[in-house]
């Protein structure tokens, strides 16, 4: 039997545990106070089947663990008051940087904390630490912000209200509201682009968009879904990362690793029985990085009343590595069509914007 406060997590994740911190512990953290535990931690040892080609932990595996922690704490919070029961569904993941690689044999500590609630959404901040259990060394590998919405168990198309949290400082609520409005605006801008579908091109030339673009078709089964019949956000993110990795590897023909993920927007739920097509294409290359756009389309083949729809979209950034793990120059992308040239310039803008932001953060404060 597990010790008090320690329970096993969802099926399918062996050697995993979830630690619910007490309210007294949670109140001492920087986030808001609430009547339910506002922080949890998931721990899992990384096994060989979690590895990517380079031998480190697959970026999609880490993204899936991040989402699971967020889903647990947000669902728990949304059911903390008497009323209609619900499950928290992932709506958006903000930019996530892979700060340091995680190795096989290390223990991942995924901690999640609720930092803001609006009327219909929950903001969760997640940190991932890796621990070498031989030396005790720990390091921060990932930081992420996720947004969830509570869906009724009686009708998963119905969004319920979120129980409010109590903030220790008024500034926390104001800052959270600004983040909420910003992500809401960005979601509206990226929801759907009519006709924007990745199409195969015969006999493409190397270093072109068509040469490396890739698609994966997946039938959604029960093991991909929640108990309520729609796909876990973490499952979708892992498939998206796999496709982005294939695109990057085809372009570079070297080992590649995930460097960061731009905001992932989940536009609609994916139900059990759907056939999903995850498509990836190169949009931009700098000297040492590649931006890949990934689109997820769902086809409800067992429901003739519903047409194919865009379920999720995101931009992934990858870097090329040598056999020794050193960063390598990236072959430059050759955009051919006007749409490809437009996407290249948009990707360049995102790259320069993020580069300037990193440089600004690195400058010493006066």
GROMACS .gro file of C-alpha atoms in nm:
model
  366
    1UNK     CA    1   0.000   0.000   0.000
    2UNK     CA    2   0.124   0.347  -0.083
    3UNK     CA    3   0.215   0.577   0.206
    4UNK     CA    4  -0.030   0.857   0.302
    5UNK     CA    5  -0.053   1.125   0.034
    6UNK     CA    6   0.100   0.902  -0.233
    7UNK     CA    7  -0.112   0.734  -0.499
    8UNK     CA    8  -0.044   0.564  -0.829
    9UNK     CA    9  -0.124   0.763  -1.139
   10UNK     CA   10  -0.329   0.674  -1.444
   11UNK     CA   11  -0.294   0.329  -1.604
   12UNK     CA   12  -0.032   0.300  -1.877
   13UNK     CA   13   0.242   0.479  -1.683
   14UNK     CA   14   0.432   0.218  -1.483
   15UNK     CA   15   0.657   0.323  -1.198
   16UNK     CA   16   0.474   0.654  -1.175
   17UNK     CA   17   0.340   0.823  -0.868
   18UNK     CA   18   0.150   1.140  -0.796
   19UNK     CA   19   0.224   1.338  -0.483
   20UNK     CA   20  -0.048   1.575  -0.364
   21UNK     CA   21   0.099   1.848  -0.147
   22UNK     CA   22  -0.101   1.957   0.153
   23UNK     CA   23  -0.284   2.287   0.150
   24UNK     CA   24  -0.040   2.425   0.405
   25UNK     CA   25   0.251   2.338   0.176
   26UNK     CA   26   0.074   2.475  -0.129
   27UNK     CA   27  -0.012   2.801   0.044
   28UNK     CA   28   0.357   2.868   0.096
   29UNK     CA   29   0.414   2.859  -0.280
   30UNK     CA   30   0.393   3.165  -0.505
   31UNK     CA   31   0.056   3.072  -0.658
   32UNK     CA   32  -0.298   3.144  -0.538
   33UNK     CA   33  -0.447   2.986  -0.229
   34UNK     CA   34  -0.747   2.756  -0.264
   35UNK     CA   35  -0.952   2.512  -0.061
   36UNK     CA   36  -0.801   2.216  -0.249
   37UNK     CA   37  -0.434   2.127  -0.297
   38UNK     CA   38  -0.297   2.373  -0.555
   39UNK     CA   39   0.017   2.175  -0.642
   40UNK     CA   40   0.099   1.816  -0.732
   41UNK     CA   41   0.409   1.627  -0.843
   42UNK     CA   42   0.439   1.328  -1.076
   43UNK     CA   43   0.753   1.114  -1.057
   44UNK     CA   44   0.862   0.855  -1.310
   45UNK     CA   45   1.187   0.680  -1.399
   46UNK     CA   46   1.286   0.708  -1.765
   47UNK     CA   47   1.320   0.372  -1.941
   48UNK     CA   48   1.485   0.267  -2.272
   49UNK     CA   49   1.151   0.271  -2.456
   50UNK     CA   50   1.130   0.646  -2.375
   51UNK     CA   51   1.445   0.720  -2.578
   52UNK     CA   52   1.473   0.902  -2.908
   53UNK     CA   53   1.730   0.818  -3.177
   54UNK     CA   54   1.991   1.035  -3.004
   55UNK     CA   55   1.953   0.830  -2.685
   56UNK     CA   56   1.786   1.097  -2.470
   57UNK     CA   57   1.425   1.099  -2.354
   58UNK     CA   58   1.181   1.163  -2.641
   59UNK     CA   59   1.041   1.518  -2.635
   60UNK     CA   60   0.691   1.381  -2.691
   61UNK     CA   61   0.719   1.168  -2.376
   62UNK     CA   62   0.799   1.478  -2.169
   63UNK     CA   63   0.511   1.672  -2.327
   64UNK     CA   64   0.274   1.387  -2.242
   65UNK     CA   65   0.385   1.386  -1.876
   66UNK     CA   66   0.342   1.764  -1.860
   67UNK     CA   67  -0.014   1.736  -1.988
   68UNK     CA   68  -0.102   1.454  -1.749
   69UNK     CA   69   0.006   1.661  -1.449
   70UNK     CA   70  -0.196   1.956  -1.574
   71UNK     CA   71  -0.504   1.742  -1.637
   72UNK     CA   72  -0.493   1.592  -1.288
   73UNK     CA   73  -0.466   1.918  -1.097
   74UNK     CA   74  -0.717   2.110  -1.311
   75UNK     CA   75  -0.977   1.830  -1.304
   76UNK     CA   76  -0.931   1.803  -0.928
   77UNK     CA   77  -0.982   2.178  -0.884
   78UNK     CA   78  -1.285   2.197  -1.112
   79UNK     CA   79  -1.457   1.928  -0.904
   80UNK     CA   80  -1.367   2.085  -0.568
   81UNK     CA   81  -1.715   2.228  -0.513
   82UNK     CA   82  -2.056   2.066  -0.513
   83UNK     CA   83  -2.215   2.075  -0.854
   84UNK     CA   84  -2.208   1.908  -1.194
   85UNK     CA   85  -1.905   1.680  -1.229
   86UNK     CA   86  -1.658   1.749  -1.507
   87UNK     CA   87  -1.325   1.660  -1.663
   88UNK     CA   88  -1.065   1.924  -1.759
   89UNK     CA   89  -0.975   1.922  -2.129
   90UNK     CA   90  -0.657   2.079  -2.266
   91UNK     CA   91  -0.723   2.391  -2.473
   92UNK     CA   92  -0.377   2.539  -2.521
   93UNK     CA   93  -0.011   2.496  -2.431
   94UNK     CA   94   0.203   2.809  -2.427
   95UNK     CA   95   0.559   2.808  -2.563
   96UNK     CA   96   0.762   2.529  -2.401
   97UNK     CA   97   1.142   2.532  -2.406
   98UNK     CA   98   1.353   2.219  -2.367
   99UNK     CA   99   1.622   2.368  -2.144
  100UNK     CA  100   1.829   2.054  -2.091
  101UNK     CA  101   1.811   1.693  -2.216
  102UNK     CA  102   1.680   1.421  -1.987
  103UNK     CA  103   1.864   1.089  -1.989
  104UNK     CA  104   1.745   0.731  -1.967
  105UNK     CA  105   1.767   0.609  -1.608
  106UNK     CA  106   1.697   0.952  -1.459
  107UNK     CA  107   1.381   1.027  -1.263
  108UNK     CA  108   1.146   1.295  -1.398
  109UNK     CA  109   0.978   1.515  -1.138
  110UNK     CA  110   0.684   1.695  -1.299
  111UNK     CA  111   0.530   1.958  -1.068
  112UNK     CA  112   0.208   2.141  -1.153
  113UNK     CA  113   0.047   2.444  -0.987
  114UNK     CA  114  -0.273   2.638  -1.059
  115UNK     CA  115  -0.182   3.004  -1.113
  116UNK     CA  116  -0.503   3.161  -1.249
  117UNK     CA  117  -0.868   3.084  -1.314
  118UNK     CA  118  -1.117   3.266  -1.536
  119UNK     CA  119  -1.489   3.191  -1.550
  120UNK     CA  120  -1.439   2.897  -1.786
  121UNK     CA  121  -1.065   2.814  -1.783
  122UNK     CA  122  -0.774   2.716  -1.559
  123UNK     CA  123  -0.411   2.818  -1.605
  124UNK     CA  124  -0.158   2.559  -1.485
  125UNK     CA  125   0.218   2.613  -1.469
  126UNK     CA  126   0.436   2.303  -1.491
  127UNK     CA  127   0.807   2.254  -1.420
  128UNK     CA  128   1.003   1.940  -1.507
  129UNK     CA  129   1.317   1.845  -1.314
  130UNK     CA  130   1.545   1.552  -1.390
  131UNK     CA  131   1.720   1.365  -1.109
  132UNK     CA  132   2.023   1.140  -1.140
  133UNK     CA  133   1.942   0.888  -0.867
  134UNK     CA  134   2.306   0.773  -0.854
  135UNK     CA  135   2.450   1.117  -0.776
  136UNK     CA  136   2.143   1.305  -0.655
  137UNK     CA  137   2.203   1.580  -0.911
  138UNK     CA  138   1.888   1.765  -1.022
  139UNK     CA  139   1.835   2.009  -1.308
  140UNK     CA  140   1.546   2.197  -1.463
  141UNK     CA  141   1.460   2.057  -1.808
  142UNK     CA  142   1.124   2.212  -1.901
  143UNK     CA  143   0.883   2.490  -1.807
  144UNK     CA  144   0.532   2.510  -1.952
  145UNK     CA  145   0.200   2.690  -1.911
  146UNK     CA  146  -0.122   2.508  -2.000
  147UNK     CA  147  -0.488   2.616  -2.022
  148UNK     CA  148  -0.776   2.378  -1.948
  149UNK     CA  149  -1.154   2.406  -1.974
  150UNK     CA  150  -1.399   2.195  -1.765
  151UNK     CA  151  -1.635   1.978  -1.972
  152UNK     CA  152  -1.946   1.826  -1.821
  153UNK     CA  153  -1.950   1.448  -1.778
  154UNK     CA  154  -2.315   1.449  -1.882
  155UNK     CA  155  -2.243   1.640  -2.203
  156UNK     CA  156  -1.877   1.687  -2.309
  157UNK     CA  157  -1.981   1.971  -2.541
  158UNK     CA  158  -2.091   2.178  -2.240
  159UNK     CA  159  -1.828   2.399  -2.074
  160UNK     CA  160  -1.886   2.451  -1.703
  161UNK     CA  161  -1.781   2.734  -1.472
  162UNK     CA  162  -1.451   2.707  -1.283
  163UNK     CA  163  -1.441   2.748  -0.904
  164UNK     CA  164  -1.248   3.068  -0.828
  165UNK     CA  165  -0.917   3.068  -0.645
  166UNK     CA  166  -0.807   3.311  -0.376
  167UNK     CA  167  -0.492   3.509  -0.459
  168UNK     CA  168  -0.242   3.609  -0.195
  169UNK     CA  169  -0.173   3.933  -0.386
  170UNK     CA  170  -0.402   4.140  -0.610
  171UNK     CA  171  -0.121   4.169  -0.867
  172UNK     CA  172  -0.134   3.792  -0.925
  173UNK     CA  173  -0.493   3.812  -1.044
  174UNK     CA  174  -0.424   4.112  -1.267
  175UNK     CA  175  -0.120   3.948  -1.424
  176UNK     CA  176  -0.316   3.626  -1.478
  177UNK     CA  177  -0.598   3.815  -1.646
  178UNK     CA  178  -0.352   3.973  -1.888
  179UNK     CA  179  -0.211   3.629  -1.977
  180UNK     CA  180  -0.565   3.497  -2.024
  181UNK     CA  181  -0.666   3.777  -2.262
  182UNK     CA  182  -0.342   3.741  -2.462
  183UNK     CA  183  -0.380   3.365  -2.515
  184UNK     CA  184  -0.751   3.404  -2.596
  185UNK     CA  185  -0.670   3.654  -2.873
  186UNK     CA  186  -0.396   3.435  -3.017
  187UNK     CA  187  -0.622   3.127  -3.017
  188UNK     CA  188  -0.882   3.316  -3.220
  189UNK     CA  189  -0.616   3.418  -3.475
  190UNK     CA  190  -0.489   3.063  -3.531
  191UNK     CA  191  -0.813   2.863  -3.513
  192UNK     CA  192  -0.858   2.761  -3.876
  193UNK     CA  193  -0.706   2.849  -4.211
  194UNK     CA  194  -0.935   2.733  -4.489
  195UNK     CA  195  -0.766   2.514  -4.747
  196UNK     CA  196  -0.439   2.503  -4.553
  197UNK     CA  197  -0.361   2.134  -4.601
  198UNK     CA  198  -0.025   1.963  -4.656
  199UNK     CA  199  -0.035   1.806  -5.003
  200UNK     CA  200   0.223   1.556  -5.138
  201UNK     CA  201   0.440   1.665  -5.434
  202UNK     CA  202   0.594   1.413  -5.679
  203UNK     CA  203   0.975   1.402  -5.711
  204UNK     CA  204   1.061   1.693  -5.480
  205UNK     CA  205   1.411   1.841  -5.474
  206UNK     CA  206   1.629   1.817  -5.158
  207UNK     CA  207   1.602   2.105  -4.909
  208UNK     CA  208   1.258   2.203  -5.034
  209UNK     CA  209   0.943   2.203  -4.820
  210UNK     CA  210   0.795   1.916  -5.020
  211UNK     CA  211   1.106   1.700  -4.976
  212UNK     CA  212   1.076   1.667  -4.598
  213UNK     CA  213   0.704   1.715  -4.536
  214UNK     CA  214   0.553   1.411  -4.366
  215UNK     CA  215   0.220   1.277  -4.245
  216UNK     CA  216   0.113   1.015  -3.994
  217UNK     CA  217  -0.233   0.857  -3.996
  218UNK     CA  218  -0.361   0.717  -3.668
  219UNK     CA  219  -0.687   0.546  -3.570
  220UNK     CA  220  -0.792   0.669  -3.227
  221UNK     CA  221  -0.845   0.373  -2.995
  222UNK     CA  222  -0.955   0.335  -2.632
  223UNK     CA  223  -0.596   0.348  -2.503
  224UNK     CA  224  -0.560   0.701  -2.651
  225UNK     CA  225  -0.867   0.835  -2.475
  226UNK     CA  226  -0.999   0.948  -2.141
  227UNK     CA  227  -1.275   0.749  -1.973
  228UNK     CA  228  -1.515   0.984  -2.147
  229UNK     CA  229  -1.417   0.898  -2.502
  230UNK     CA  230  -1.197   1.180  -2.629
  231UNK     CA  231  -0.823   1.187  -2.683
  232UNK     CA  232  -0.579   1.290  -2.409
  233UNK     CA  233  -0.403   1.614  -2.505
  234UNK     CA  234  -0.071   1.449  -2.418
  235UNK     CA  235  -0.130   1.172  -2.673
  236UNK     CA  236  -0.191   1.431  -2.946
  237UNK     CA  237   0.121   1.628  -2.849
  238UNK     CA  238   0.340   1.319  -2.858
  239UNK     CA  239   0.219   1.229  -3.208
  240UNK     CA  240   0.277   1.589  -3.321
  241UNK     CA  241   0.633   1.578  -3.187
  242UNK     CA  242   0.699   1.249  -3.367
  243UNK     CA  243   0.589   1.393  -3.702
  244UNK     CA  244   0.790   1.712  -3.648
  245UNK     CA  245   1.094   1.495  -3.569
  246UNK     CA  246   1.050   1.300  -3.894
  247UNK     CA  247   1.037   1.624  -4.094
  248UNK     CA  248   1.353   1.754  -3.923
  249UNK     CA  249   1.541   1.426  -3.971
  250UNK     CA  250   1.449   1.408  -4.341
  251UNK     CA  251   1.570   1.763  -4.394
  252UNK     CA  252   1.901   1.726  -4.203
  253UNK     CA  253   1.970   1.352  -4.228
  254UNK     CA  254   2.130   1.373  -3.881
  255UNK     CA  255   2.027   1.320  -3.520
  256UNK     CA  256   1.774   1.583  -3.417
  257UNK     CA  257   1.619   1.691  -3.087
  258UNK     CA  258   1.326   1.912  -2.988
  259UNK     CA  259   1.448   2.257  -2.882
  260UNK     CA  260   1.111   2.421  -2.814
  261UNK     CA  261   0.741   2.409  -2.893
  262UNK     CA  262   0.553   2.724  -2.976
  263UNK     CA  263   0.195   2.757  -2.853
  264UNK     CA  264  -0.011   2.444  -2.924
  265UNK     CA  265  -0.377   2.529  -2.984
  266UNK     CA  266  -0.643   2.261  -2.945
  267UNK     CA  267  -0.930   2.382  -3.160
  268UNK     CA  268  -1.171   2.091  -3.109
  269UNK     CA  269  -1.197   1.757  -2.929
  270UNK     CA  270  -1.096   1.432  -3.099
  271UNK     CA  271  -1.328   1.142  -3.021
  272UNK     CA  272  -1.263   0.771  -3.004
  273UNK     CA  273  -1.297   0.608  -3.347
  274UNK     CA  274  -1.174   0.912  -3.542
  275UNK     CA  275  -0.893   0.879  -3.794
  276UNK     CA  276  -0.646   1.161  -3.737
  277UNK     CA  277  -0.389   1.287  -3.986
  278UNK     CA  278  -0.089   1.460  -3.832
  279UNK     CA  279   0.097   1.656  -4.101
  280UNK     CA  280   0.426   1.841  -4.070
  281UNK     CA  281   0.615   2.076  -4.300
  282UNK     CA  282   0.928   2.286  -4.270
  283UNK     CA  283   0.851   2.658  -4.257
  284UNK     CA  284   1.183   2.824  -4.166
  285UNK     CA  285   1.550   2.750  -4.103
  286UNK     CA  286   1.813   2.958  -3.928
  287UNK     CA  287   2.180   2.861  -3.919
  288UNK     CA  288   2.124   2.603  -3.643
  289UNK     CA  289   1.750   2.553  -3.601
  290UNK     CA  290   1.443   2.444  -3.794
  291UNK     CA  291   1.081   2.549  -3.749
  292UNK     CA  292   0.820   2.286  -3.838
  293UNK     CA  293   0.447   2.353  -3.855
  294UNK     CA  294   0.232   2.060  -3.745
  295UNK     CA  295  -0.140   2.033  -3.823
  296UNK     CA  296  -0.381   1.775  -3.683
  297UNK     CA  297  -0.699   1.696  -3.880
  298UNK     CA  298  -0.967   1.459  -3.751
  299UNK     CA  299  -1.197   1.253  -3.970
  300UNK     CA  300  -1.495   1.101  -3.780
  301UNK     CA  301  -1.528   0.802  -4.013
  302UNK     CA  302  -1.801   0.637  -3.805
  303UNK     CA  303  -2.014   0.953  -3.802
  304UNK     CA  304  -2.134   1.060  -4.147
  305UNK     CA  305  -2.299   1.372  -4.002
  306UNK     CA  306  -1.965   1.537  -3.923
  307UNK     CA  307  -1.700   1.644  -4.172
  308UNK     CA  308  -1.321   1.641  -4.139
  309UNK     CA  309  -1.202   1.924  -3.912
  310UNK     CA  310  -0.885   2.090  -3.782
  311UNK     CA  311  -0.826   1.967  -3.426
  312UNK     CA  312  -0.486   2.116  -3.330
  313UNK     CA  313  -0.191   2.312  -3.465
  314UNK     CA  314   0.155   2.417  -3.345
  315UNK     CA  315   0.510   2.511  -3.441
  316UNK     CA  316   0.802   2.295  -3.323
  317UNK     CA  317   1.168   2.399  -3.326
  318UNK     CA  318   1.438   2.136  -3.373
  319UNK     CA  319   1.817   2.142  -3.379
  320UNK     CA  320   2.060   1.913  -3.560
  321UNK     CA  321   2.319   1.717  -3.360
  322UNK     CA  322   2.637   1.528  -3.441
  323UNK     CA  323   2.704   1.176  -3.313
  324UNK     CA  324   2.881   1.342  -3.018
  325UNK     CA  325   2.579   1.557  -2.936
  326UNK     CA  326   2.728   1.881  -3.071
  327UNK     CA  327   2.509   2.133  -3.254
  328UNK     CA  328   2.544   2.123  -3.634
  329UNK     CA  329   2.462   2.376  -3.908
  330UNK     CA  330   2.121   2.319  -4.069
  331UNK     CA  331   2.081   2.292  -4.449
  332UNK     CA  332   1.896   2.603  -4.558
  333UNK     CA  333   1.534   2.560  -4.666
  334UNK     CA  334   1.450   2.651  -5.026
  335UNK     CA  335   1.092   2.786  -5.041
  336UNK     CA  336   0.944   2.755  -5.390
  337UNK     CA  337   0.581   2.872  -5.394
  338UNK     CA  338   0.449   3.210  -5.282
  339UNK     CA  339   0.278   3.044  -4.982
  340UNK     CA  340   0.605   2.879  -4.881
  341UNK     CA  341   0.791   3.210  -4.909
  342UNK     CA  342   0.524   3.381  -4.699
  343UNK     CA  343   0.543   3.112  -4.430
  344UNK     CA  344   0.925   3.140  -4.436
  345UNK     CA  345   0.909   3.515  -4.366
  346UNK     CA  346   0.652   3.460  -4.088
  347UNK     CA  347   0.878   3.196  -3.934
  348UNK     CA  348   1.176   3.431  -3.960
  349UNK     CA  349   0.975   3.694  -3.774
  350UNK     CA  350   0.895   3.450  -3.492
  351UNK     CA  351   1.261   3.344  -3.475
  352UNK     CA  352   1.392   3.703  -3.454
  353UNK     CA  353   1.128   3.796  -3.198
  354UNK     CA  354   1.221   3.505  -2.971
  355UNK     CA  355   1.593   3.571  -3.020
  356UNK     CA  356   1.548   3.933  -2.912
  357UNK     CA  357   1.344   3.822  -2.611
  358UNK     CA  358   1.616   3.578  -2.500
  359UNK     CA  359   1.886   3.843  -2.541
  360UNK     CA  360   1.680   4.088  -2.336
  361UNK     CA  361   1.639   3.834  -2.056
  362UNK     CA  362   2.013   3.761  -2.059
  363UNK     CA  363   2.110   4.127  -2.016
  364UNK     CA  364   2.193   4.222  -1.654
  365UNK     CA  365   1.928   4.434  -1.486
  366UNK     CA  366   2.039   4.781  -1.368
   0.00000   0.00000   0.00000
